[in-house]
Amino acid sequence: MSSLPVFDARFVRALPADPSTENRSRQVTGAAYSFVEPTAVKAPRLLAHSPSVAALLGLDDAVVRSDDFARVFGGNGLWPGMKPYAACYGGHQFGSWAGQLGDGRAIVLGELLTREHGRQELQLKGAGPTPYSRRGDGRAVLRSSLREFVCSEAMHALGVPTTRALSLVATGEDVVRDLLYDGNPRPEPGAIVCRVAPTFLRFGNFELLAAREDHTLLRQLVDDTVSTHFPELGAPGPDATAAFFAEVCRRTAVLMAHWMRVGFVHGVMNTDNMSVLGLTIDYGPYGWLDDFDPDWTPNTTDAQSRRYRYRNQPAVALWNLERLAVALAPLLPTEQPLVDGLQTFERTFELEYTRALAGKLGLTQLEDQDDRTLAQDVLRLLASVETDMTNFFRALSAALRTEDAAPLEQAFYEPAAVPADHRAALTAWLERWRTRARREGTVDELTARLHAANPKYVLRNYLAQEAIDAAEQGELSLLHELFEVLQRPYVEQPGKERFARPRPDWAKDKPGCSALSCSS
Ligand code: AMP
Ligand code: MG
């Protein structure tokens, strides 16, 4: 068999460990993490893997397909150099401080120094209990693991910053979950995702230390994060801490613009789910806009207040950054750099989101108030009649070649119910848009630009659910096909059009397709 890469454990060397190695739920203080090993499962079996992540990590195909791989990535063994641990963090959940949370079902196996992408951590999600499991079992079900696996790689292919996913391994064990939270728990197949990122540090790692007034460890964690992941910010200290905060603000703003651009709704933007690298992290009850409804949230737990609805995401990100600012304040002589950082967020988001909107219209930028109105008007039109966001923008290129709105007709969910004045308004908008867009290039040039900005294939909720239903019956071909299609979301893929179909009627109210609970 091919040789294995040698794992490292830099994080655990650099930061203090929980002195106890007892695997029992408890408060852990004075430590950044606890050593804990995955709990073995009955029959680990590789269901899917990401060839590009395997390549990035230097893992040969032969290694990935070996029994040994399923053993290690199912939690039944370790490779040389792995020193598994669960991280200690807290967080604000739905606007309230929740105290210690921590990796309740995630375990970092180790780190690999890659040739082109620096240091990468490999983390199992669903590998058994840790000191942070509270009352949870440390496990994950196949449906949520499949959703995380496919979406991570789909997001990466869309150009959205995200944690990556290496593998999806079935455990051969059942996990009991109450899917609808209606008092009907049932056994479901369990699975484990291996996710990959330079670090999984969240705002909550810093918040917990600040809440406990452990400023020594807080400073140590910030300094270590800066020197490892943000070396360009200079030597650790107050200046670098301020620059670190500004950079987290900038990256988070870029991330929000991406989410808004592709119609992604995270669903649980708690501060323990916010990466300091500005990556999409913790795929739970996320969803994609089918019809463009800015007030939509996929998360049933949030159905009342809709805190994490699509259009609130940038504002929530800013609120979360304010929590991080509060956590970092004790390390700085004045608060001014934190205030400046938050302004960096607002400025960057405005810039990036405007740029993204311009791109969706095939324009290099929104040049003046007329352009901004053009963009605002189309969003208003989309929201006023049930219209598929992805298919509408994808079809714009075809509407360059016509004088009417015919190519956009297929984006309506109920064409027969569209009022005549809406059709007239859309036709008038298209006329303004064509005139403006043609100033920037030929129809072919604009088409290329529009296609590069507007994906044809996104992980629609019902598509994920279809792959889940099949996988739960032991049929994996749909999962593999869906995964493949989503690797090239901006490219026309003849024969794969069914993966670009708008949400079918049967999916409108089906759990998993329109709304998801946090049960996972
Ligand atoms: P999430 O909403 O998925 O971000 O999870 C919030 C917290 O609950 C994190 O600390 C998780 O580690 C923990 N958690 C979620 N599910 C489980 C589980 N099945 N077992 C143990 N801990 C869990
Ligand atoms: Mg989480």
PDB file of N, CA and C and ligand atoms in Angstrom, residues 89 93 101-105 133-134 136-139 177 272-273 282, ligand 1:
ATOM      1  N   TYR A  89     -14.838  25.704  23.663  1.00  0.00           N
ATOM      2  CA  TYR A  89     -15.324  27.030  23.273  1.00  0.00           C
ATOM      3  C   TYR A  89     -16.715  27.266  23.829  1.00  0.00           C
ATOM      4  N   GLN A  93     -25.869  31.812  21.493  1.00  0.00           N
ATOM      5  CA  GLN A  93     -26.827  31.077  20.669  1.00  0.00           C
ATOM      6  C   GLN A  93     -28.141  31.855  20.627  1.00  0.00           C
ATOM      7  N   LEU A 101     -19.618  25.461  25.426  1.00  0.00           N
ATOM      8  CA  LEU A 101     -20.215  24.493  24.477  1.00  0.00           C
ATOM      9  C   LEU A 101     -19.126  23.471  24.134  1.00  0.00           C
ATOM     10  N   GLY A 102     -18.245  23.850  23.219  1.00  0.00           N
ATOM     11  CA  GLY A 102     -17.119  22.968  22.887  1.00  0.00           C
ATOM     12  C   GLY A 102     -17.470  21.923  21.852  1.00  0.00           C
ATOM     13  N   ASP A 103     -16.428  21.212  21.372  1.00  0.00           N
ATOM     14  CA  ASP A 103     -16.627  20.150  20.386  1.00  0.00           C
ATOM     15  C   ASP A 103     -17.307  18.965  21.060  1.00  0.00           C
ATOM     16  N   GLY A 104     -18.630  18.949  20.987  1.00  0.00           N
ATOM     17  CA  GLY A 104     -19.371  17.877  21.643  1.00  0.00           C
ATOM     18  C   GLY A 104     -19.407  16.593  20.828  1.00  0.00           C
ATOM     19  N   ARG A 105     -19.149  16.754  19.546  1.00  0.00           N
ATOM     20  CA  ARG A 105     -19.110  15.544  18.708  1.00  0.00           C
ATOM     21  C   ARG A 105     -18.104  15.682  17.584  1.00  0.00           C
ATOM     22  N   SER A 133     -19.733  17.059  25.405  1.00  0.00           N
ATOM     23  CA  SER A 133     -20.962  16.518  24.799  1.00  0.00           C
ATOM     24  C   SER A 133     -22.223  16.898  25.568  1.00  0.00           C
ATOM     25  N   ARG A 134     -22.056  17.401  26.788  1.00  0.00           N
ATOM     26  CA  ARG A 134     -23.229  17.686  27.633  1.00  0.00           C
ATOM     27  C   ARG A 134     -24.152  16.461  27.614  1.00  0.00           C
ATOM     28  N   GLY A 136     -25.503  15.179  24.921  1.00  0.00           N
ATOM     29  CA  GLY A 136     -25.532  14.575  23.584  1.00  0.00           C
ATOM     30  C   GLY A 136     -24.745  13.271  23.522  1.00  0.00           C
ATOM     31  N   ASP A 137     -24.947  12.534  22.444  1.00  0.00           N
ATOM     32  CA  ASP A 137     -24.283  11.237  22.295  1.00  0.00           C
ATOM     33  C   ASP A 137     -22.997  11.298  21.483  1.00  0.00           C
ATOM     34  N   GLY A 138     -22.679  12.494  20.968  1.00  0.00           N
ATOM     35  CA  GLY A 138     -21.443  12.633  20.203  1.00  0.00           C
ATOM     36  C   GLY A 138     -21.529  12.068  18.786  1.00  0.00           C
ATOM     37  N   ARG A 139     -22.706  11.647  18.406  1.00  0.00           N
ATOM     38  CA  ARG A 139     -22.869  11.009  17.099  1.00  0.00           C
ATOM     39  C   ARG A 139     -23.592  11.917  16.110  1.00  0.00           C
ATOM     40  N   ARG A 177     -32.763   9.627  16.807  1.00  0.00           N
ATOM     41  CA  ARG A 177     -33.049  11.059  16.711  1.00  0.00           C
ATOM     42  C   ARG A 177     -34.555  11.291  16.562  1.00  0.00           C
ATOM     43  N   ASP A 272     -20.661  30.352  18.019  1.00  0.00           N
ATOM     44  CA  ASP A 272     -19.833  29.138  18.012  1.00  0.00           C
ATOM     45  C   ASP A 272     -19.787  28.522  16.620  1.00  0.00           C
ATOM     46  N   ASN A 273     -20.545  29.095  15.686  1.00  0.00           N
ATOM     47  CA  ASN A 273     -20.535  28.593  14.308  1.00  0.00           C
ATOM     48  C   ASN A 273     -19.924  29.615  13.356  1.00  0.00           C
ATOM     49  N   ASP A 282     -19.796  24.456  10.076  1.00  0.00           N
ATOM     50  CA  ASP A 282     -20.924  23.829  10.775  1.00  0.00           C
ATOM     51  C   ASP A 282     -22.206  23.843   9.952  1.00  0.00           C
TER      52      ASP A 282
HETATM   53  P1  AMP B   1     -24.492  23.162  16.673  1.00  0.00           P
HETATM   54  O1  AMP B   1     -25.849  23.765  16.833  1.00  0.00           O
HETATM   55  O2  AMP B   1     -24.469  21.963  15.771  1.00  0.00           O
HETATM   56  O3  AMP B   1     -23.460  24.146  16.311  1.00  0.00           O
HETATM   57  O4  AMP B   1     -24.087  22.553  18.098  1.00  0.00           O
HETATM   58  C1  AMP B   1     -24.045  23.317  19.271  1.00  0.00           C
HETATM   59  C2  AMP B   1     -23.298  22.574  20.333  1.00  0.00           C
HETATM   60  O5  AMP B   1     -23.926  21.322  20.628  1.00  0.00           O
HETATM   61  C3  AMP B   1     -21.853  22.249  19.988  1.00  0.00           C
HETATM   62  O6  AMP B   1     -21.093  22.392  21.146  1.00  0.00           O
HETATM   63  C4  AMP B   1     -21.931  20.802  19.558  1.00  0.00           C
HETATM   64  O7  AMP B   1     -20.712  20.134  19.729  1.00  0.00           O
HETATM   65  C5  AMP B   1     -23.000  20.245  20.472  1.00  0.00           C
HETATM   66  N1  AMP B   1     -23.690  19.077  19.925  1.00  0.00           N
HETATM   67  C6  AMP B   1     -24.566  19.047  18.896  1.00  0.00           C
HETATM   68  N2  AMP B   1     -24.998  17.788  18.666  1.00  0.00           N
HETATM   69  C7  AMP B   1     -24.385  16.984  19.578  1.00  0.00           C
HETATM   70  C8  AMP B   1     -24.412  15.581  19.857  1.00  0.00           C
HETATM   71  N3  AMP B   1     -25.155  14.746  19.154  1.00  0.00           N
HETATM   72  N4  AMP B   1     -23.635  15.135  20.854  1.00  0.00           N
HETATM   73  C9  AMP B   1     -22.882  15.967  21.571  1.00  0.00           C
HETATM   74  N5  AMP B   1     -22.803  17.286  21.360  1.00  0.00           N
HETATM   75  C10 AMP B   1     -23.548  17.807  20.376  1.00  0.00           C
END
